[in-house]
Amino acid sequence: CVLFHHAGAHGVPRPTLLWRWLLLLMVVCAGITATAQENGTVSGVVVSSWDATPLSGVTVTLRGTTLATQADASGRFELKNVPPGNQVLRFSKSGYASAAVTDVRVLPGQTTTVNGNLRPEFYEMEEYEVTAEELTQQTEKILFERQKSAGMTDSLGSDFLSRVGAGNAAESISKVSGATIVEGKFAVIRGLNDRYVSTTLNGASIPSADPYRQSASLDLFPSQVIDRVVVAKTFTPDQPGTFTGGGIDVVTKSFPEKPFLTTSIGTAYNTQASLNERFLTHSGGGTDFAGMDDGTRALPAELQGAVVPNSVPSTIGKPGSFFFLRDYPVGLKLDRLTKALGTTEFAPTRTTAPLDHNFSMAGGDSKTLFGGPLGYFVGVSYKHDYSFYENGIYRRFQEGTKPKNDYRDARSLSVVNWAGMVNLAYKPFEDHELGFTFFYNQNGTDESRQLDRGTEENDKSKTFRRAILYYTERNLNTFQMKGEHRFPKVADLKFNWLVALTQTSQGEPDARFFNDSKLPGGDYATGGANPIPNTPTRYFRDLDENNQNVKLDWMLPFHNWTGEEGQLKFGLFDSSSSRTFTDRAFYYSANGSLGGYHNDPNNFLMPDNLGYDSITTNNRGNVRFNWDRVIQVFDSSYQGEQNIQAAYLMMDFPIAKKLRLVGGARVETTDLKVHSESYLDSSITGKKTNDTHLARTDVLPGAGLIWAVTSNMNVRLNYSQTIARPTFRELAAYFSWDPTIGDFIEGNPELKMTDVNNYDVRWEWFPHAGELVSFSLFYKDLKNAIERGNNDVGGEVITYFNRDTAKLYGLEVEARKNLDFLGTPLKDFSVGGNFSLIQSEVKLTEDELFNKRAFFPDVRVTRPLFDQSPYIVNLDLNYNNPRLGTTAALIFNFAGPRITITKLNANDVYERPALALDLVISQKLWSHATVKFAAKNLFDPLIERTYGEKSDLLYSSYRKGRTFALTFTYDF
């Protein structure tokens, strides 16, 4: 707070003042360590008591402290900075009974040897509570890894995700300090949206199936297959260069060391959707339950690639005109293609929504194959959720506060998400391990929406309606092969490699939009002056992307002049992606209003009103064409290729006993090409066909200083340079209708890449096992930041553009504490949370200021970045009683207002804060059965968007409803 109070003229902390505070902090901490006596070291080997083989991955902790380490592949461990005196060592590893060694005599400046052995858990034991032990062990391990990591990281394990009821990776990220989730799928970290966030699965890049987003949709990864989610806050050269806001790595579960099989089944009730007979729906296919269309919505084969005449022949484009069919081959072709597209519904109907339901199963074991251990893990999960509201508000304003349209909004969603995963690991020789991962996800979202009872300012006699039927199918599958190799005889060199092949797709088959209005006589008609798209329109869109990743990493350990261990790391990276996107928009043309469907949009297309009317006169073969029902087509497409190659060199160098320098550089080349074709000329280039080629090489340095003030306290300083690339869609110069925001979007083939300078400071303290306190400061300077907003005063088109400069800075506070210090009754309780303050500044252009000040004379020269919230709060209160088998968590989340759409002729659109409160309770019924109850969105706040941060001009408003879920789990 003091830092920001003394900020500069634009709210940016003065660097000199910042370093003065850091220097003061270091001096104070140095005083603490100066009084500490010289510590000792404990080392040894851990083996299995079953067959005397060395055990890798054993967690070794010092009782009463947060000192911890892990045994390497040979079972060796070394625990440094151990206070002198008699100590107690604890050894723990999943699948083995934990053990403790007492009366370990530690002398100042000397090394004490202690060897341990662990018994497999199939031995009969008297007092070990395995479930609670595993839960604590993962939390301790994650915090230990965070304490020892080269960069600033935040991690959430599967145990925490289970306690707080996070259903997928997106919901888990929302619990991380400084992070929010938009649209339920995409991460915004430290105020920077998904374009500045790299997403990987087990370290391999994952492409996005959404044409408008840079990163993969995080809702595609169900929590049942997640071991942990790691969010890196600072860039190190071994990470992708697009890391700026943060790097998300979703780590899947690996094979177990003992056999297991678990299954769960659950259901949920939503107060607005479940069992509601007014739930909106429309006809679909026979495989909608599996999240995929069976071809019912597919574009007919005759229209795939077919050239559709772009207009009705003028001779026959007049009401009541007759002509000889043989004289008009264009009209004949239109007749054939119109009938081939066929009839369809244009408006939703009502039904009763069932309860949400879900199912999952996972199992694994370890075997011996050719003398080496082989482990496998197999998991599958399925979830089908329903959501609904019908008292929503949908409004649009222009020219400051002038109403444009006003609707009552009713919307339903049926979302299917299922996934399957296979993990294999094999150790053919000592110090060599091979792995294989296959992950498949299928997501189907079926939307039915009805907007009505609106009025238009310039014609009060009209009442507008809008119907939307929108099905989206997303698919992701990836094959990953990796190896981990250690060469003890070659200076203990380590070599890791990873090859990943990923395919992702998104289909939007037969998305339908129908706008009409009520005429003075009481009938409804479409076409004419109705809102865009003003005539009935059907979209068929397909996106396919293939991505190949290769990572090679070498790690060479060494010792400095004082015997402290360091590491030299270098590697190569290659990634290639290719995307194909097609968009065919069919609309039913008219010279005026289209009526004759008896006010029911589902009667608009009937078998007897398509094509030519079979009326003849005088037996001369004359026919009349029904020109109100002829199709026209808008074709757009783009193809993109991206090749990224990188090499890096970094060193983790111990300068002194308590001081580490982590630094190096990454050289990354970008070769990005996009070819786009549109039915309209680009407003930027003036051409229908556009080609873009971005090619450049970047040298990206990263440096960090880590000062271990004490054995459980760190101070970290980091500096790095990173980049952000435009997406294929953003570079593709074509128009498309976005049903989410209700506007057209146009790409910009002249976009540039973004360059970012990052400055970070963190103080972190781990007072006891599983506990944490940290403070972080960050500052980011962006050049050519990419944003989206209106490019015309009419406000009909959203596009993408570069900002010359942008600045972002903030503070993060994080804490996690057991409450046992308050007394025995609270020993099973813990509390945790994080709080973030974030500020950003983007300077408006002269054109933007001129247009905005025509309606808002007091508009500021700067505004926040797109998607950035000024504050984020996450709190959780946890109860864990292993004796009763009971866990409970109360989770609170709150994020400040953020810009969702920038406007030229109105105030920017903000999403208002919405309080979120969830309760999750889990109870073990007997040794193999657990039941979990979750109550989510207990406050059920209004989800509001307004024109302006504190305005009462609504853009949209609705409620999600409360959800109560029950899940039963059985372990075999």
mmCIF file of C-alpha atoms in Angstrom, residues 199-445:
data_model
loop_
_atom_site.group_PDB
_atom_site.id
_atom_site.type_symbol
_atom_site.label_atom_id
_atom_site.label_comp_id
_atom_site.label_asym_id
_atom_site.label_seq_id
_atom_site.Cartn_x
_atom_site.Cartn_y
_atom_site.Cartn_z
ATOM 1 C CA THR A 199 -1.385 -23.298 -21.686
ATOM 2 C CA THR A 200 0.300 -26.695 -21.681
ATOM 3 C CA LEU A 201 -0.706 -30.254 -20.878
ATOM 4 C CA ASN A 202 2.137 -32.092 -19.147
ATOM 5 C CA GLY A 203 4.465 -29.462 -20.573
ATOM 6 C CA ALA A 204 3.247 -29.738 -24.191
ATOM 7 C CA SER A 205 1.491 -26.812 -25.891
ATOM 8 C CA ILE A 206 -2.234 -27.225 -26.544
ATOM 9 C CA PRO A 207 -3.902 -25.306 -29.410
ATOM 10 C CA SER A 208 -7.245 -23.581 -29.022
ATOM 11 C CA ALA A 209 -10.416 -24.876 -30.661
ATOM 12 C CA ASP A 210 -12.028 -21.452 -30.329
ATOM 13 C CA PRO A 211 -11.374 -19.205 -33.354
ATOM 14 C CA TYR A 212 -11.481 -16.078 -31.186
ATOM 15 C CA ARG A 213 -9.090 -17.194 -28.425
ATOM 16 C CA GLN A 214 -5.366 -17.835 -28.193
ATOM 17 C CA SER A 215 -5.265 -20.450 -25.413
ATOM 18 C CA ALA A 216 -7.016 -23.767 -25.060
ATOM 19 C CA SER A 217 -10.392 -23.869 -23.317
ATOM 20 C CA LEU A 218 -9.652 -24.935 -19.746
ATOM 21 C CA ASP A 219 -13.110 -26.414 -19.238
ATOM 22 C CA LEU A 220 -12.009 -29.289 -21.499
ATOM 23 C CA PHE A 221 -9.913 -30.810 -18.683
ATOM 24 C CA PRO A 222 -12.101 -32.474 -16.007
ATOM 25 C CA SER A 223 -10.723 -32.582 -12.479
ATOM 26 C CA GLN A 224 -10.942 -36.394 -12.420
ATOM 27 C CA VAL A 225 -7.824 -36.642 -14.627
ATOM 28 C CA ILE A 226 -5.869 -33.762 -13.047
ATOM 29 C CA ASP A 227 -3.080 -34.401 -10.561
ATOM 30 C CA ARG A 228 -2.249 -30.726 -10.149
ATOM 31 C CA VAL A 229 -2.432 -27.379 -11.910
ATOM 32 C CA VAL A 230 0.743 -25.299 -11.872
ATOM 33 C CA VAL A 231 0.595 -21.573 -12.630
ATOM 34 C CA ALA A 232 3.984 -19.935 -13.226
ATOM 35 C CA LYS A 233 4.006 -16.189 -12.591
ATOM 36 C CA THR A 234 7.495 -15.411 -13.901
ATOM 37 C CA PHE A 235 9.173 -16.326 -17.160
ATOM 38 C CA THR A 236 12.240 -18.542 -17.276
ATOM 39 C CA PRO A 237 13.974 -19.333 -20.593
ATOM 40 C CA ASP A 238 12.816 -22.978 -20.568
ATOM 41 C CA GLN A 239 9.194 -21.812 -20.969
ATOM 42 C CA PRO A 240 7.344 -20.628 -24.128
ATOM 43 C CA GLY A 241 8.109 -17.029 -25.087
ATOM 44 C CA THR A 242 4.401 -16.140 -25.102
ATOM 45 C CA PHE A 243 4.431 -16.344 -21.317
ATOM 46 C CA THR A 244 3.497 -12.910 -19.928
ATOM 47 C CA GLY A 245 0.523 -12.988 -17.592
ATOM 48 C CA GLY A 246 1.273 -16.547 -16.557
ATOM 49 C CA GLY A 247 1.931 -20.058 -17.723
ATOM 50 C CA ILE A 248 -0.609 -22.792 -16.955
ATOM 51 C CA ASP A 249 0.495 -26.406 -16.951
ATOM 52 C CA VAL A 250 -2.221 -29.016 -16.415
ATOM 53 C CA VAL A 251 -0.477 -32.122 -15.061
ATOM 54 C CA THR A 252 -2.483 -35.313 -15.460
ATOM 55 C CA LYS A 253 -2.533 -38.185 -13.013
ATOM 56 C CA SER A 254 0.188 -40.763 -13.417
ATOM 57 C CA PHE A 255 0.240 -44.488 -12.749
ATOM 58 C CA PRO A 256 -0.124 -45.608 -9.112
ATOM 59 C CA GLU A 257 2.272 -47.735 -7.135
ATOM 60 C CA LYS A 258 -0.527 -49.956 -5.871
ATOM 61 C CA PRO A 259 -3.650 -51.203 -7.677
ATOM 62 C CA PHE A 260 -6.829 -49.160 -7.389
ATOM 63 C CA LEU A 261 -10.222 -48.765 -9.009
ATOM 64 C CA THR A 262 -12.602 -45.967 -8.140
ATOM 65 C CA THR A 263 -15.941 -44.959 -9.572
ATOM 66 C CA SER A 264 -18.372 -42.152 -8.844
ATOM 67 C CA ILE A 265 -21.847 -41.154 -9.894
ATOM 68 C CA GLY A 266 -23.594 -37.897 -9.168
ATOM 69 C CA THR A 267 -26.522 -35.635 -9.840
ATOM 70 C CA ALA A 268 -27.281 -31.950 -9.338
ATOM 71 C CA TYR A 269 -30.331 -29.714 -9.106
ATOM 72 C CA ASN A 270 -30.278 -26.158 -10.447
ATOM 73 C CA THR A 271 -33.034 -23.910 -9.106
ATOM 74 C CA GLN A 272 -33.701 -22.338 -12.520
ATOM 75 C CA ALA A 273 -33.176 -25.209 -14.952
ATOM 76 C CA SER A 274 -33.751 -28.598 -13.351
ATOM 77 C CA LEU A 275 -37.251 -30.050 -13.832
ATOM 78 C CA ASN A 276 -38.417 -26.717 -15.273
ATOM 79 C CA GLU A 277 -41.054 -27.340 -17.937
ATOM 80 C CA ARG A 278 -40.304 -23.978 -19.577
ATOM 81 C CA PHE A 279 -36.777 -25.014 -20.530
ATOM 82 C CA LEU A 280 -36.013 -24.008 -24.130
ATOM 83 C CA THR A 281 -34.937 -26.627 -26.638
ATOM 84 C CA HIS A 282 -34.958 -27.564 -30.312
ATOM 85 C CA SER A 283 -34.643 -30.718 -32.356
ATOM 86 C CA GLY A 284 -31.201 -32.298 -32.511
ATOM 87 C CA GLY A 285 -29.506 -35.530 -33.432
ATOM 88 C CA GLY A 286 -29.427 -38.974 -31.922
ATOM 89 C CA THR A 287 -25.930 -38.556 -30.453
ATOM 90 C CA ASP A 288 -26.358 -35.191 -28.756
ATOM 91 C CA PHE A 289 -26.059 -36.988 -25.411
ATOM 92 C CA ALA A 290 -22.433 -37.738 -26.381
ATOM 93 C CA GLY A 291 -21.629 -34.111 -27.217
ATOM 94 C CA MET A 292 -21.480 -34.702 -30.961
ATOM 95 C CA ASP A 293 -23.810 -34.212 -33.888
ATOM 96 C CA ASP A 294 -24.756 -37.346 -35.838
ATOM 97 C CA GLY A 295 -25.079 -35.445 -39.115
ATOM 98 C CA THR A 296 -28.589 -34.121 -38.530
ATOM 99 C CA ARG A 297 -27.274 -30.537 -38.580
ATOM 100 C CA ALA A 298 -24.601 -31.123 -41.229
ATOM 101 C CA LEU A 299 -24.447 -29.116 -44.437
ATOM 102 C CA PRO A 300 -25.937 -31.233 -47.236
ATOM 103 C CA ALA A 301 -23.336 -32.726 -49.576
ATOM 104 C CA GLU A 302 -24.760 -30.889 -52.589
ATOM 105 C CA LEU A 303 -24.014 -27.540 -50.926
ATOM 106 C CA GLN A 304 -20.495 -28.347 -49.753
ATOM 107 C CA GLY A 305 -18.350 -26.177 -51.968
ATOM 108 C CA ALA A 306 -21.163 -25.498 -54.407
ATOM 109 C CA VAL A 307 -21.262 -22.082 -56.059
ATOM 110 C CA VAL A 308 -24.590 -20.442 -55.218
ATOM 111 C CA PRO A 309 -25.768 -17.642 -57.545
ATOM 112 C CA ASN A 310 -25.423 -14.381 -55.675
ATOM 113 C CA SER A 311 -28.742 -12.883 -56.733
ATOM 114 C CA VAL A 312 -32.184 -13.682 -58.070
ATOM 115 C CA PRO A 313 -32.443 -13.045 -61.843
ATOM 116 C CA SER A 314 -33.984 -9.608 -62.249
ATOM 117 C CA THR A 315 -36.679 -10.873 -64.621
ATOM 118 C CA ILE A 316 -38.034 -13.266 -62.049
ATOM 119 C CA GLY A 317 -37.313 -11.142 -59.015
ATOM 120 C CA LYS A 318 -40.665 -9.383 -59.229
ATOM 121 C CA PRO A 319 -43.794 -10.436 -57.365
ATOM 122 C CA GLY A 320 -46.263 -12.278 -59.553
ATOM 123 C CA SER A 321 -44.037 -12.446 -62.635
ATOM 124 C CA PHE A 322 -44.183 -15.541 -64.862
ATOM 125 C CA PHE A 323 -41.473 -16.942 -67.125
ATOM 126 C CA PHE A 324 -40.317 -20.031 -69.030
ATOM 127 C CA LEU A 325 -38.277 -22.180 -66.663
ATOM 128 C CA ARG A 326 -35.999 -23.426 -69.455
ATOM 129 C CA ASP A 327 -34.884 -19.869 -70.161
ATOM 130 C CA TYR A 328 -33.454 -19.315 -66.674
ATOM 131 C CA PRO A 329 -30.711 -21.834 -65.709
ATOM 132 C CA VAL A 330 -29.649 -19.592 -62.790
ATOM 133 C CA GLY A 331 -33.154 -19.746 -61.378
ATOM 134 C CA LEU A 332 -33.173 -23.522 -61.862
ATOM 135 C CA LYS A 333 -29.921 -23.842 -59.896
ATOM 136 C CA LEU A 334 -31.253 -21.655 -57.114
ATOM 137 C CA ASP A 335 -34.348 -23.823 -56.955
ATOM 138 C CA ARG A 336 -32.285 -26.998 -56.643
ATOM 139 C CA LEU A 337 -29.884 -25.675 -54.006
ATOM 140 C CA THR A 338 -32.620 -24.034 -51.945
ATOM 141 C CA LYS A 339 -34.490 -27.330 -51.770
ATOM 142 C CA ALA A 340 -31.259 -29.190 -50.984
ATOM 143 C CA LEU A 341 -30.703 -27.047 -47.896
ATOM 144 C CA GLY A 342 -34.212 -28.017 -46.892
ATOM 145 C CA THR A 343 -36.491 -27.001 -44.058
ATOM 146 C CA THR A 344 -35.581 -26.392 -40.457
ATOM 147 C CA GLU A 345 -36.728 -24.882 -37.175
ATOM 148 C CA PHE A 346 -35.872 -21.279 -36.460
ATOM 149 C CA ALA A 347 -37.263 -20.845 -32.933
ATOM 150 C CA PRO A 348 -37.026 -22.870 -29.709
ATOM 151 C CA THR A 349 -39.805 -24.877 -28.148
ATOM 152 C CA ARG A 350 -40.462 -25.789 -24.497
ATOM 153 C CA THR A 351 -39.639 -28.987 -22.629
ATOM 154 C CA THR A 352 -38.826 -30.187 -19.100
ATOM 155 C CA ALA A 353 -35.122 -30.229 -18.273
ATOM 156 C CA PRO A 354 -33.769 -33.275 -16.422
ATOM 157 C CA LEU A 355 -31.349 -33.145 -13.496
ATOM 158 C CA ASP A 356 -27.663 -32.627 -14.138
ATOM 159 C CA HIS A 357 -25.782 -35.907 -14.016
ATOM 160 C CA ASN A 358 -22.192 -37.107 -14.074
ATOM 161 C CA PHE A 359 -20.147 -40.291 -13.944
ATOM 162 C CA SER A 360 -16.456 -41.125 -13.683
ATOM 163 C CA MET A 361 -14.242 -44.168 -13.333
ATOM 164 C CA ALA A 362 -10.489 -44.517 -12.926
ATOM 165 C CA GLY A 363 -8.121 -47.352 -12.245
ATOM 166 C CA GLY A 364 -4.499 -48.314 -12.427
ATOM 167 C CA ASP A 365 -1.788 -50.668 -11.300
ATOM 168 C CA SER A 366 1.912 -51.436 -11.605
ATOM 169 C CA LYS A 367 3.272 -54.650 -13.096
ATOM 170 C CA THR A 368 6.652 -56.067 -14.062
ATOM 171 C CA LEU A 369 7.505 -56.354 -17.750
ATOM 172 C CA PHE A 370 10.868 -57.799 -18.884
ATOM 173 C CA GLY A 371 12.251 -57.124 -15.452
ATOM 174 C CA GLY A 372 11.179 -53.465 -15.357
ATOM 175 C CA PRO A 373 8.184 -51.817 -13.674
ATOM 176 C CA LEU A 374 5.232 -50.930 -15.935
ATOM 177 C CA GLY A 375 2.533 -48.648 -14.604
ATOM 178 C CA TYR A 376 -0.781 -47.669 -16.110
ATOM 179 C CA PHE A 377 -3.627 -45.313 -15.331
ATOM 180 C CA VAL A 378 -6.969 -45.247 -17.166
ATOM 181 C CA GLY A 379 -9.702 -42.709 -16.503
ATOM 182 C CA VAL A 380 -12.994 -41.685 -18.072
ATOM 183 C CA SER A 381 -15.495 -39.030 -17.033
ATOM 184 C CA TYR A 382 -18.875 -37.828 -18.305
ATOM 185 C CA LYS A 383 -20.921 -34.786 -17.328
ATOM 186 C CA HIS A 384 -24.183 -33.324 -18.632
ATOM 187 C CA ASP A 385 -25.315 -29.980 -17.209
ATOM 188 C CA TYR A 386 -28.319 -27.763 -17.911
ATOM 189 C CA SER A 387 -28.688 -24.021 -17.292
ATOM 190 C CA PHE A 388 -31.612 -21.683 -17.948
ATOM 191 C CA TYR A 389 -32.909 -18.181 -17.326
ATOM 192 C CA GLU A 390 -35.915 -16.368 -18.778
ATOM 193 C CA ASN A 391 -36.007 -12.996 -17.062
ATOM 194 C CA GLY A 392 -32.775 -11.703 -18.500
ATOM 195 C CA ILE A 393 -32.333 -8.292 -20.071
ATOM 196 C CA TYR A 394 -30.586 -7.597 -23.391
ATOM 197 C CA ARG A 395 -30.164 -3.919 -24.324
ATOM 198 C CA ARG A 396 -28.098 -1.872 -26.731
ATOM 199 C CA PHE A 397 -27.407 1.875 -26.752
ATOM 200 C CA GLN A 398 -25.729 4.160 -29.258
ATOM 201 C CA GLU A 399 -24.767 7.815 -29.565
ATOM 202 C CA GLY A 400 -24.098 8.008 -25.861
ATOM 203 C CA THR A 401 -27.358 7.011 -24.172
ATOM 204 C CA LYS A 402 -29.757 6.660 -27.106
ATOM 205 C CA PRO A 403 -31.632 3.304 -26.950
ATOM 206 C CA LYS A 404 -31.075 1.059 -29.939
ATOM 207 C CA ASN A 405 -32.982 -2.077 -28.932
ATOM 208 C CA ASP A 406 -34.356 -3.689 -25.804
ATOM 209 C CA TYR A 407 -35.195 -7.355 -25.294
ATOM 210 C CA ARG A 408 -36.371 -9.645 -22.563
ATOM 211 C CA ASP A 409 -33.917 -12.517 -22.721
ATOM 212 C CA ALA A 410 -34.586 -16.251 -22.219
ATOM 213 C CA ARG A 411 -31.725 -18.678 -22.746
ATOM 214 C CA SER A 412 -31.031 -22.345 -22.094
ATOM 215 C CA LEU A 413 -27.826 -24.357 -22.401
ATOM 216 C CA SER A 414 -27.350 -28.108 -22.507
ATOM 217 C CA VAL A 415 -23.639 -28.891 -22.079
ATOM 218 C CA VAL A 416 -22.074 -32.336 -22.467
ATOM 219 C CA ASN A 417 -18.429 -32.846 -21.581
ATOM 220 C CA TRP A 418 -16.678 -36.198 -21.466
ATOM 221 C CA ALA A 419 -13.056 -37.247 -21.513
ATOM 222 C CA GLY A 420 -10.881 -40.314 -21.524
ATOM 223 C CA MET A 421 -7.220 -40.671 -20.643
ATOM 224 C CA VAL A 422 -4.573 -43.387 -20.659
ATOM 225 C CA ASN A 423 -1.178 -42.989 -18.974
ATOM 226 C CA LEU A 424 1.601 -45.554 -19.333
ATOM 227 C CA ALA A 425 5.066 -45.474 -17.765
ATOM 228 C CA TYR A 426 7.804 -48.038 -18.178
ATOM 229 C CA LYS A 427 11.269 -48.240 -16.654
ATOM 230 C CA PRO A 428 13.285 -50.615 -18.856
ATOM 231 C CA PHE A 429 16.542 -49.841 -17.054
ATOM 232 C CA GLU A 430 17.623 -48.076 -13.919
ATOM 233 C CA ASP A 431 17.753 -44.288 -14.466
ATOM 234 C CA HIS A 432 15.656 -44.505 -17.652
ATOM 235 C CA GLU A 433 11.887 -44.074 -17.830
ATOM 236 C CA LEU A 434 9.517 -43.890 -20.799
ATOM 237 C CA GLY A 435 5.993 -42.528 -20.754
ATOM 238 C CA PHE A 436 2.950 -42.311 -22.985
ATOM 239 C CA THR A 437 -0.209 -40.259 -22.509
ATOM 240 C CA PHE A 438 -3.370 -40.229 -24.576
ATOM 241 C CA PHE A 439 -6.066 -37.685 -23.761
ATOM 242 C CA TYR A 440 -9.391 -37.265 -25.544
ATOM 243 C CA ASN A 441 -12.132 -34.752 -24.845
ATOM 244 C CA GLN A 442 -15.518 -34.145 -26.445
ATOM 245 C CA ASN A 443 -17.719 -31.154 -25.675
ATOM 246 C CA GLY A 444 -21.138 -30.343 -27.091
ATOM 247 C CA THR A 445 -23.029 -27.154 -26.194
#
